Short mmCIF file of N, CA and C in Angstrom, two decimals:
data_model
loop_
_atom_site.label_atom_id
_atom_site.label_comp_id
_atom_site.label_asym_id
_atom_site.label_seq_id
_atom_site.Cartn_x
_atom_site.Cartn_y
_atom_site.Cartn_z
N UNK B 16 9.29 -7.20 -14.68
CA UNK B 16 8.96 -7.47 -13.30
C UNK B 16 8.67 -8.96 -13.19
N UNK B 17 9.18 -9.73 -12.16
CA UNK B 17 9.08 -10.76 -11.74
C UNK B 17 8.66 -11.24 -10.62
N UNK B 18 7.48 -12.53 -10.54
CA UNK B 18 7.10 -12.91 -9.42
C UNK B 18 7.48 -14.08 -9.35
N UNK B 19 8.06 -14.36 -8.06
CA UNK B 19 8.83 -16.06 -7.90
C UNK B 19 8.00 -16.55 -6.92
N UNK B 20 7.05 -18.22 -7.97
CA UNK B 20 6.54 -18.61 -6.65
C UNK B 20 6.70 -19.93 -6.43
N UNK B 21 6.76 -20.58 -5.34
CA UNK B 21 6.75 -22.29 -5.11
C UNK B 21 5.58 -22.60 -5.00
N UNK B 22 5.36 -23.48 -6.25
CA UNK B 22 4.01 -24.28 -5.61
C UNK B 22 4.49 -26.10 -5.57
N UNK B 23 3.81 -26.54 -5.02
CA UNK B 23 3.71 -27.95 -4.80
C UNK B 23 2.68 -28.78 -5.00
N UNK B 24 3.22 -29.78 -5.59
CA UNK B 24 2.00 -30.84 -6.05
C UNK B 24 2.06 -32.24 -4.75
N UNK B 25 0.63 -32.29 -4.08
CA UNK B 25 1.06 -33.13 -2.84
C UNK B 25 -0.09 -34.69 -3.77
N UNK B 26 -0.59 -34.13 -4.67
CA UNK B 26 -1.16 -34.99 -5.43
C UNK B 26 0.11 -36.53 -5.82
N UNK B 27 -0.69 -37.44 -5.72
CA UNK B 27 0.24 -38.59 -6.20
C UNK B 27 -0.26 -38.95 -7.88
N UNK B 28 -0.35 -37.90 -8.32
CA UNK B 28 -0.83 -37.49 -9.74
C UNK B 28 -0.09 -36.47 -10.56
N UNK B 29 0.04 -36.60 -11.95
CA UNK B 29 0.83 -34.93 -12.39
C UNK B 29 -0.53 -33.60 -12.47
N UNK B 30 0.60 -33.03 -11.98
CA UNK B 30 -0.74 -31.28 -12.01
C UNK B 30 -0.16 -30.37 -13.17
N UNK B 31 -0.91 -29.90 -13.93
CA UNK B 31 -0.46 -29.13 -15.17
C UNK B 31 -1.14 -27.71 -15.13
N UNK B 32 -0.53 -26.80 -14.97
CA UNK B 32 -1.42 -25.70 -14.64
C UNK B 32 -1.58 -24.70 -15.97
N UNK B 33 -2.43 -24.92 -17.00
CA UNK B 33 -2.06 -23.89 -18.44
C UNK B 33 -2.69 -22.33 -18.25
N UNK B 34 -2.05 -21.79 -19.47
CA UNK B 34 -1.97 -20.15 -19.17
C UNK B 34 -1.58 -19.72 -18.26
N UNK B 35 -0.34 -20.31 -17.28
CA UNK B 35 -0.61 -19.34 -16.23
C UNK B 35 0.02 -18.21 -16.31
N UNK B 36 0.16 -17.32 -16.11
CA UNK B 36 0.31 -15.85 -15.89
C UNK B 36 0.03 -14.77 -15.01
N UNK B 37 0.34 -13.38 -14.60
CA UNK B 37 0.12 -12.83 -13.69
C UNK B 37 -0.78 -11.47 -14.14
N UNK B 38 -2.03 -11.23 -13.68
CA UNK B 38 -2.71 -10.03 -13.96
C UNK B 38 -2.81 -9.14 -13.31
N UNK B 39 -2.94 -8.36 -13.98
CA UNK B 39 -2.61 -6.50 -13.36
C UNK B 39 -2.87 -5.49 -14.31
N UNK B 40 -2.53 -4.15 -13.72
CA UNK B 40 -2.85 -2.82 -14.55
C UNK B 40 -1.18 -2.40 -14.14
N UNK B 41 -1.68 -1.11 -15.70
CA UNK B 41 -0.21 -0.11 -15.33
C UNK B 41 -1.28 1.05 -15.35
N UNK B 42 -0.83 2.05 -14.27
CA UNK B 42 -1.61 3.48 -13.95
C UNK B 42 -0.46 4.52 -14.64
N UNK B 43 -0.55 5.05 -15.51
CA UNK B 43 0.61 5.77 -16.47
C UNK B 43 0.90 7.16 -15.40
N UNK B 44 2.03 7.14 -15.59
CA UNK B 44 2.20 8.67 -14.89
C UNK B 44 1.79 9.77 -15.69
N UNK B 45 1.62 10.02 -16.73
CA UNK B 45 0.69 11.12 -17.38
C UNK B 45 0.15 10.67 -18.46
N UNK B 46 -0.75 12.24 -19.06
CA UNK B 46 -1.06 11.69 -20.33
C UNK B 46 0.16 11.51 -21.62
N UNK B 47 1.33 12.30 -21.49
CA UNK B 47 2.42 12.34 -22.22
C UNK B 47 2.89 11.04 -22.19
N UNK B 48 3.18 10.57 -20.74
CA UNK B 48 3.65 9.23 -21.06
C UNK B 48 3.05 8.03 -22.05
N UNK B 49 1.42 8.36 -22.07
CA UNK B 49 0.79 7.44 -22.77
C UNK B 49 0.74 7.70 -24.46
N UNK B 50 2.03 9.06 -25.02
CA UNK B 50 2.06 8.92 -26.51
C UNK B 50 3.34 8.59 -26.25
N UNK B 51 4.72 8.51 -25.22
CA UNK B 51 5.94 7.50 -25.72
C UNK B 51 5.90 6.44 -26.46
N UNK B 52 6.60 5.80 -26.65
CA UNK B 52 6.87 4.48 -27.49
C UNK B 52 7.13 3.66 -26.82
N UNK B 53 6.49 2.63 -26.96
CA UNK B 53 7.18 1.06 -25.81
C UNK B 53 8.05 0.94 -25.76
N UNK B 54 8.23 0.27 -24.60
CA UNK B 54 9.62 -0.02 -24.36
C UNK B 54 10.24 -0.91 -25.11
N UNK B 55 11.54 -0.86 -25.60
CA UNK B 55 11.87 -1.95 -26.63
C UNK B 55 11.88 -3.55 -26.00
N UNK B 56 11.73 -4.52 -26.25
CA UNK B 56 11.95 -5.20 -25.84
C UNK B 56 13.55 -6.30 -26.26
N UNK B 57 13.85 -6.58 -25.00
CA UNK B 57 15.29 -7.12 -24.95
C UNK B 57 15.25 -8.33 -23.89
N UNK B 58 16.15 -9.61 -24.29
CA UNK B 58 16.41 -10.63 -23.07
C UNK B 58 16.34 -9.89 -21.97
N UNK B 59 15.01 -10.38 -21.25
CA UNK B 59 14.41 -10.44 -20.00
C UNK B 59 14.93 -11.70 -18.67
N UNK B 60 16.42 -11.91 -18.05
CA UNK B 60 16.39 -12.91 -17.26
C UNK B 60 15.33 -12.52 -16.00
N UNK B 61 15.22 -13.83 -15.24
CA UNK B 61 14.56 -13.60 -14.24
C UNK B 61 15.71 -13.18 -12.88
N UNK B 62 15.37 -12.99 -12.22
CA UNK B 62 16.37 -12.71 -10.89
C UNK B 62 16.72 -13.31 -10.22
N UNK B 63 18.23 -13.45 -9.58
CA UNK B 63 18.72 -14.61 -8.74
C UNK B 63 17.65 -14.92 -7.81
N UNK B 64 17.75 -15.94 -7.05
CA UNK B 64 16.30 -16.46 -5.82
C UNK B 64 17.31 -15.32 -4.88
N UNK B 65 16.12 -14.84 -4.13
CA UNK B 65 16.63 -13.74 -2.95
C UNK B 65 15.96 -14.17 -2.00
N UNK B 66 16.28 -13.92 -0.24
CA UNK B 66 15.89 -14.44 0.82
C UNK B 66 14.05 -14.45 0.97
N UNK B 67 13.74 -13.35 -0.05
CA UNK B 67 12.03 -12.81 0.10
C UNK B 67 11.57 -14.20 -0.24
N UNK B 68 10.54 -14.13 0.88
CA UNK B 68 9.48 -15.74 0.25
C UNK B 68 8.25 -15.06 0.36
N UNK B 69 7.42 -16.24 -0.20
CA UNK B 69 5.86 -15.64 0.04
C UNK B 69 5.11 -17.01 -0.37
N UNK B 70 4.33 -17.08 0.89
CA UNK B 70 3.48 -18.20 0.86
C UNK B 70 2.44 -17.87 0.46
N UNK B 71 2.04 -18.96 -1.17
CA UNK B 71 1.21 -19.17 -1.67
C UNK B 71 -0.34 -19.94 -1.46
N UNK B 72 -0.33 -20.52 -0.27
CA UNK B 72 -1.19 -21.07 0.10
C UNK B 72 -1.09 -23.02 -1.03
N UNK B 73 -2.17 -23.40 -0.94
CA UNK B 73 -2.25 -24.94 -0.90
C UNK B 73 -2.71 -25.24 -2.69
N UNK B 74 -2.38 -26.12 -2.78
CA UNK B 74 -2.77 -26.37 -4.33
C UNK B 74 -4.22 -25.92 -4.72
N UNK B 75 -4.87 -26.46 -3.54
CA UNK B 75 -6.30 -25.61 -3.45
C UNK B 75 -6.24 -23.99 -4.36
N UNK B 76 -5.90 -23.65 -3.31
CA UNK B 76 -5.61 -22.34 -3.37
C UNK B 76 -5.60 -21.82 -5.00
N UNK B 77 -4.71 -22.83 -5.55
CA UNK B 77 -4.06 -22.06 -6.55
C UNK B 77 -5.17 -22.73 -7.52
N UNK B 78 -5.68 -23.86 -7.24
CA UNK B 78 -6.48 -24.16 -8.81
C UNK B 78 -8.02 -23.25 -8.10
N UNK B 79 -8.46 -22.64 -7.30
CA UNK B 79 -9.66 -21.52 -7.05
C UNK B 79 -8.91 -20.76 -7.84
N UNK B 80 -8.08 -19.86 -7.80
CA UNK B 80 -7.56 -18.61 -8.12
C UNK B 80 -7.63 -19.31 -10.02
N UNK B 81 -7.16 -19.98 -9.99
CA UNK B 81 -6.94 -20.25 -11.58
C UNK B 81 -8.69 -20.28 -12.27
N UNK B 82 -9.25 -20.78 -11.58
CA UNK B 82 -10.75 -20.75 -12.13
C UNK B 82 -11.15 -19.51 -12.36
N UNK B 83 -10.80 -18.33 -11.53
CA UNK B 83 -11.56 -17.20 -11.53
C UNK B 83 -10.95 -16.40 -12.60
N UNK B 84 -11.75 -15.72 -13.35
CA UNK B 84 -11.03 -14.57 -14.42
C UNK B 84 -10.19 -13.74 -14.14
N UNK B 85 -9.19 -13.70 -14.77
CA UNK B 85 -7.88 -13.39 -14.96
C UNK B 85 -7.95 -11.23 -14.82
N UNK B 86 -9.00 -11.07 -15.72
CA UNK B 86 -9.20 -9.46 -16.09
C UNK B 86 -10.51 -9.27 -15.31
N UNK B 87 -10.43 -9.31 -13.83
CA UNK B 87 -11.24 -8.82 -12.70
C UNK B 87 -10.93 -7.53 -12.40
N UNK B 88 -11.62 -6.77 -11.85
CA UNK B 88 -11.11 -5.59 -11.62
C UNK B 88 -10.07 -4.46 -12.23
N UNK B 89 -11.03 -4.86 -13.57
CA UNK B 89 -10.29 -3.39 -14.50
C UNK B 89 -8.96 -4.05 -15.41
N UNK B 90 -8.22 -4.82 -15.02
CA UNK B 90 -6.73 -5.41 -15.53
C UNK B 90 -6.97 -5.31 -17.31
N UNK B 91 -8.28 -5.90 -17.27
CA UNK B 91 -8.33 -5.87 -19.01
C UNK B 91 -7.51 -4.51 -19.98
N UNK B 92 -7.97 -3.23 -19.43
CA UNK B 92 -7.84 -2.11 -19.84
C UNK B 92 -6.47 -1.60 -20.08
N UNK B 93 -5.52 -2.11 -19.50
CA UNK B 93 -4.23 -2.12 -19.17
C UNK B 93 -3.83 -3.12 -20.64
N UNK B 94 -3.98 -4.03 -20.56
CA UNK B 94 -3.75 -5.32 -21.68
C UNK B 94 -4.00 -4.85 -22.70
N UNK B 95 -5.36 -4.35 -23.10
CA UNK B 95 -5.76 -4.40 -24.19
C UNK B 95 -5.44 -2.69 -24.93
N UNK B 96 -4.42 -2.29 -24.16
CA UNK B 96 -4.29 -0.91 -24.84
C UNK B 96 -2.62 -0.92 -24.86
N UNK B 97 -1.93 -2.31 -24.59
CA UNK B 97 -0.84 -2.43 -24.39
C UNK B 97 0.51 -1.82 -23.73
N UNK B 98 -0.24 -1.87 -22.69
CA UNK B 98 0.86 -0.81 -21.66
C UNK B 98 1.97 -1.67 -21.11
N UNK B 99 1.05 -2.80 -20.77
CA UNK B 99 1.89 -4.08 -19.88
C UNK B 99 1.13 -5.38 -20.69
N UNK B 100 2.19 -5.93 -20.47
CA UNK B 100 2.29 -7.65 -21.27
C UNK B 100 2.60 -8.81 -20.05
N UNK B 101 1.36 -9.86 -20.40
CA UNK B 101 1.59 -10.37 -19.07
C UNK B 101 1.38 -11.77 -20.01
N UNK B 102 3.01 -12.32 -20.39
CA UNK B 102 3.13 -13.51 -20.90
C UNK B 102 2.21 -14.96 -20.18
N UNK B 103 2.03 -15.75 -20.77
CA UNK B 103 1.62 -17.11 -20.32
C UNK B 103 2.59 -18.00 -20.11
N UNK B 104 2.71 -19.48 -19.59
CA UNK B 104 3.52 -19.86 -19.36
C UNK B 104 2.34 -21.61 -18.97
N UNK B 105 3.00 -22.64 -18.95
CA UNK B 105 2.37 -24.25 -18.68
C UNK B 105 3.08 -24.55 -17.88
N UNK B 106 2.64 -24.76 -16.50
CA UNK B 106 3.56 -25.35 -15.36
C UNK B 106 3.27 -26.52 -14.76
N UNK B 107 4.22 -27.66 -14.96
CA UNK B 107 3.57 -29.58 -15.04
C UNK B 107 4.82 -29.61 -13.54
N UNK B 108 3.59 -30.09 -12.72
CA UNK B 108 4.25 -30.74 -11.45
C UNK B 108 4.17 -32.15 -11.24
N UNK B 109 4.86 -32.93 -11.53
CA UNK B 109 4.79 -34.41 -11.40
C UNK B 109 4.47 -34.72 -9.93
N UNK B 110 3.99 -35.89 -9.42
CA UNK B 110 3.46 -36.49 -8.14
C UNK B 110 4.38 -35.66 -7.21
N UNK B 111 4.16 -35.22 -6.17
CA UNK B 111 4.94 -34.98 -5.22
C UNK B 111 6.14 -33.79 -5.18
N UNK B 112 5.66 -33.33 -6.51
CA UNK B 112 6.98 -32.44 -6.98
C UNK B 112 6.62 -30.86 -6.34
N UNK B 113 7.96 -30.26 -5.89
CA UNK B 113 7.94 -28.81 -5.69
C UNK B 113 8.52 -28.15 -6.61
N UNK B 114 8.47 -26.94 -6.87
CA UNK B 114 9.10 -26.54 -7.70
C UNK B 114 9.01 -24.89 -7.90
N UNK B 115 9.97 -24.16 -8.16
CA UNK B 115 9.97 -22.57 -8.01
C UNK B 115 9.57 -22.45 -9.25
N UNK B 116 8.40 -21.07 -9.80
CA UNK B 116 8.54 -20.55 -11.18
C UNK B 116 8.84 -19.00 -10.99
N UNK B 117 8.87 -18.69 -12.39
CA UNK B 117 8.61 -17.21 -12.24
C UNK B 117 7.49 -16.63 -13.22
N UNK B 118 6.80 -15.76 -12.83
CA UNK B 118 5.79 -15.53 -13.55
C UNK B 118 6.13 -13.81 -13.66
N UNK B 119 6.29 -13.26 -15.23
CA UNK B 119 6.32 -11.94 -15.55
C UNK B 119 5.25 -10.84 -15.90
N UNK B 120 5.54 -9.91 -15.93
CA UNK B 120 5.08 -8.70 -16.45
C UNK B 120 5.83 -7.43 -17.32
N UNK B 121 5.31 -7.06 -18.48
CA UNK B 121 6.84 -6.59 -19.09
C UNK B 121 5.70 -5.24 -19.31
N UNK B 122 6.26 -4.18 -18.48
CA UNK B 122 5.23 -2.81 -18.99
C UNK B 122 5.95 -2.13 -19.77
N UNK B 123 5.42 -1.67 -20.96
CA UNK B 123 6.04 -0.91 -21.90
C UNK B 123 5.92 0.82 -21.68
N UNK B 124 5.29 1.20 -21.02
CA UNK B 124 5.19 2.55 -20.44
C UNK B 124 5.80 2.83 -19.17
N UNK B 125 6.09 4.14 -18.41
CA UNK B 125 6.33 4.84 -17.36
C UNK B 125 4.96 4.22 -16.55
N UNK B 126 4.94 3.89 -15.18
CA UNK B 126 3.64 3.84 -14.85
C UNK B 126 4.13 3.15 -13.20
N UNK B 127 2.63 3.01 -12.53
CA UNK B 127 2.74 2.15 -11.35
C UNK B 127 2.35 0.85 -11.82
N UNK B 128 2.89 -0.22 -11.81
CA UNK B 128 2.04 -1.45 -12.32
C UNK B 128 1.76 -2.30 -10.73
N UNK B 129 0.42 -2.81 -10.84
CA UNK B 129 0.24 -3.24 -9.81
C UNK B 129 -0.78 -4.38 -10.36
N UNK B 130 0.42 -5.51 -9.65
CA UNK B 130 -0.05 -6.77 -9.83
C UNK B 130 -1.07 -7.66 -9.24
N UNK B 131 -2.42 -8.14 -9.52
CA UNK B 131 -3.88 -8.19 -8.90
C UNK B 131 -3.69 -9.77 -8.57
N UNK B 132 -3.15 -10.13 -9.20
CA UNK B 132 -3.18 -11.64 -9.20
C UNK B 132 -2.47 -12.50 -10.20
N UNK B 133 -2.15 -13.59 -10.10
CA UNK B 133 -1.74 -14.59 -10.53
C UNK B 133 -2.24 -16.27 -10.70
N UNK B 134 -2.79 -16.74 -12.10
CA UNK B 134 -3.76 -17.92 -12.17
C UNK B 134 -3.46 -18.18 -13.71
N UNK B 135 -4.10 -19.29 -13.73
CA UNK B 135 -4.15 -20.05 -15.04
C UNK B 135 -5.22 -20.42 -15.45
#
């Protein structure tokens, strides 16, 4: 699963945003599902850009969200029992620069995964 977002640096400075990544839970559809086997993992591309946008709000925005803990509201439990994998990633915006990323989630179980947030 993939989230595509634009952020922008209006700073006349470089902005480096580390760890960033996207947090969440997977809610398993049963208890059976939770003795399958992970999903294997295989080259993951991200997805062509599609008309969907979504405004992220202001650099502000994004370095609050990055301050606050990542495993708020339960997400830890999900991670740490390895259902879903929510890679990191270093995103450097030079002065003035925009720029699209994508930020993943790779759930290895059957489940609803529902994504809480996204920060570094």
């Amino acid at each position: 699963v993939f989230v595509e977002l634009e952020l922008s640096n209006p700073m006349r400075v470089k902005f480096e945003l580390v760890h960033a990544r996207l947090g969440g839970d997977l809610h398993e559809a049963s208890a059976a599902a939770a003795r399958e086997p992970p999903v294997p993992l295989g080259k993951v591309e991200p997805p062509e850009p599609s008309e969907v946008s979504t405004d992220i709000g202001t650099v502000d925005d994004v370095a609050t969200e990055a301050s606050e803990d990542l495993f708020a509201s339960g997400a830890a439990t999900s991670e740490s029992s390895g259902a879903v994998d929510f890679p990191e990633q270093t995103i450097t915006l030079e002065p003035l620069e925009t720029k699209r990323v994508h930020l993943s989630a790779i759930p290895r179980r059957e489940g609803l995964l529902t994504i809480r947030r996204g920060a570094g």
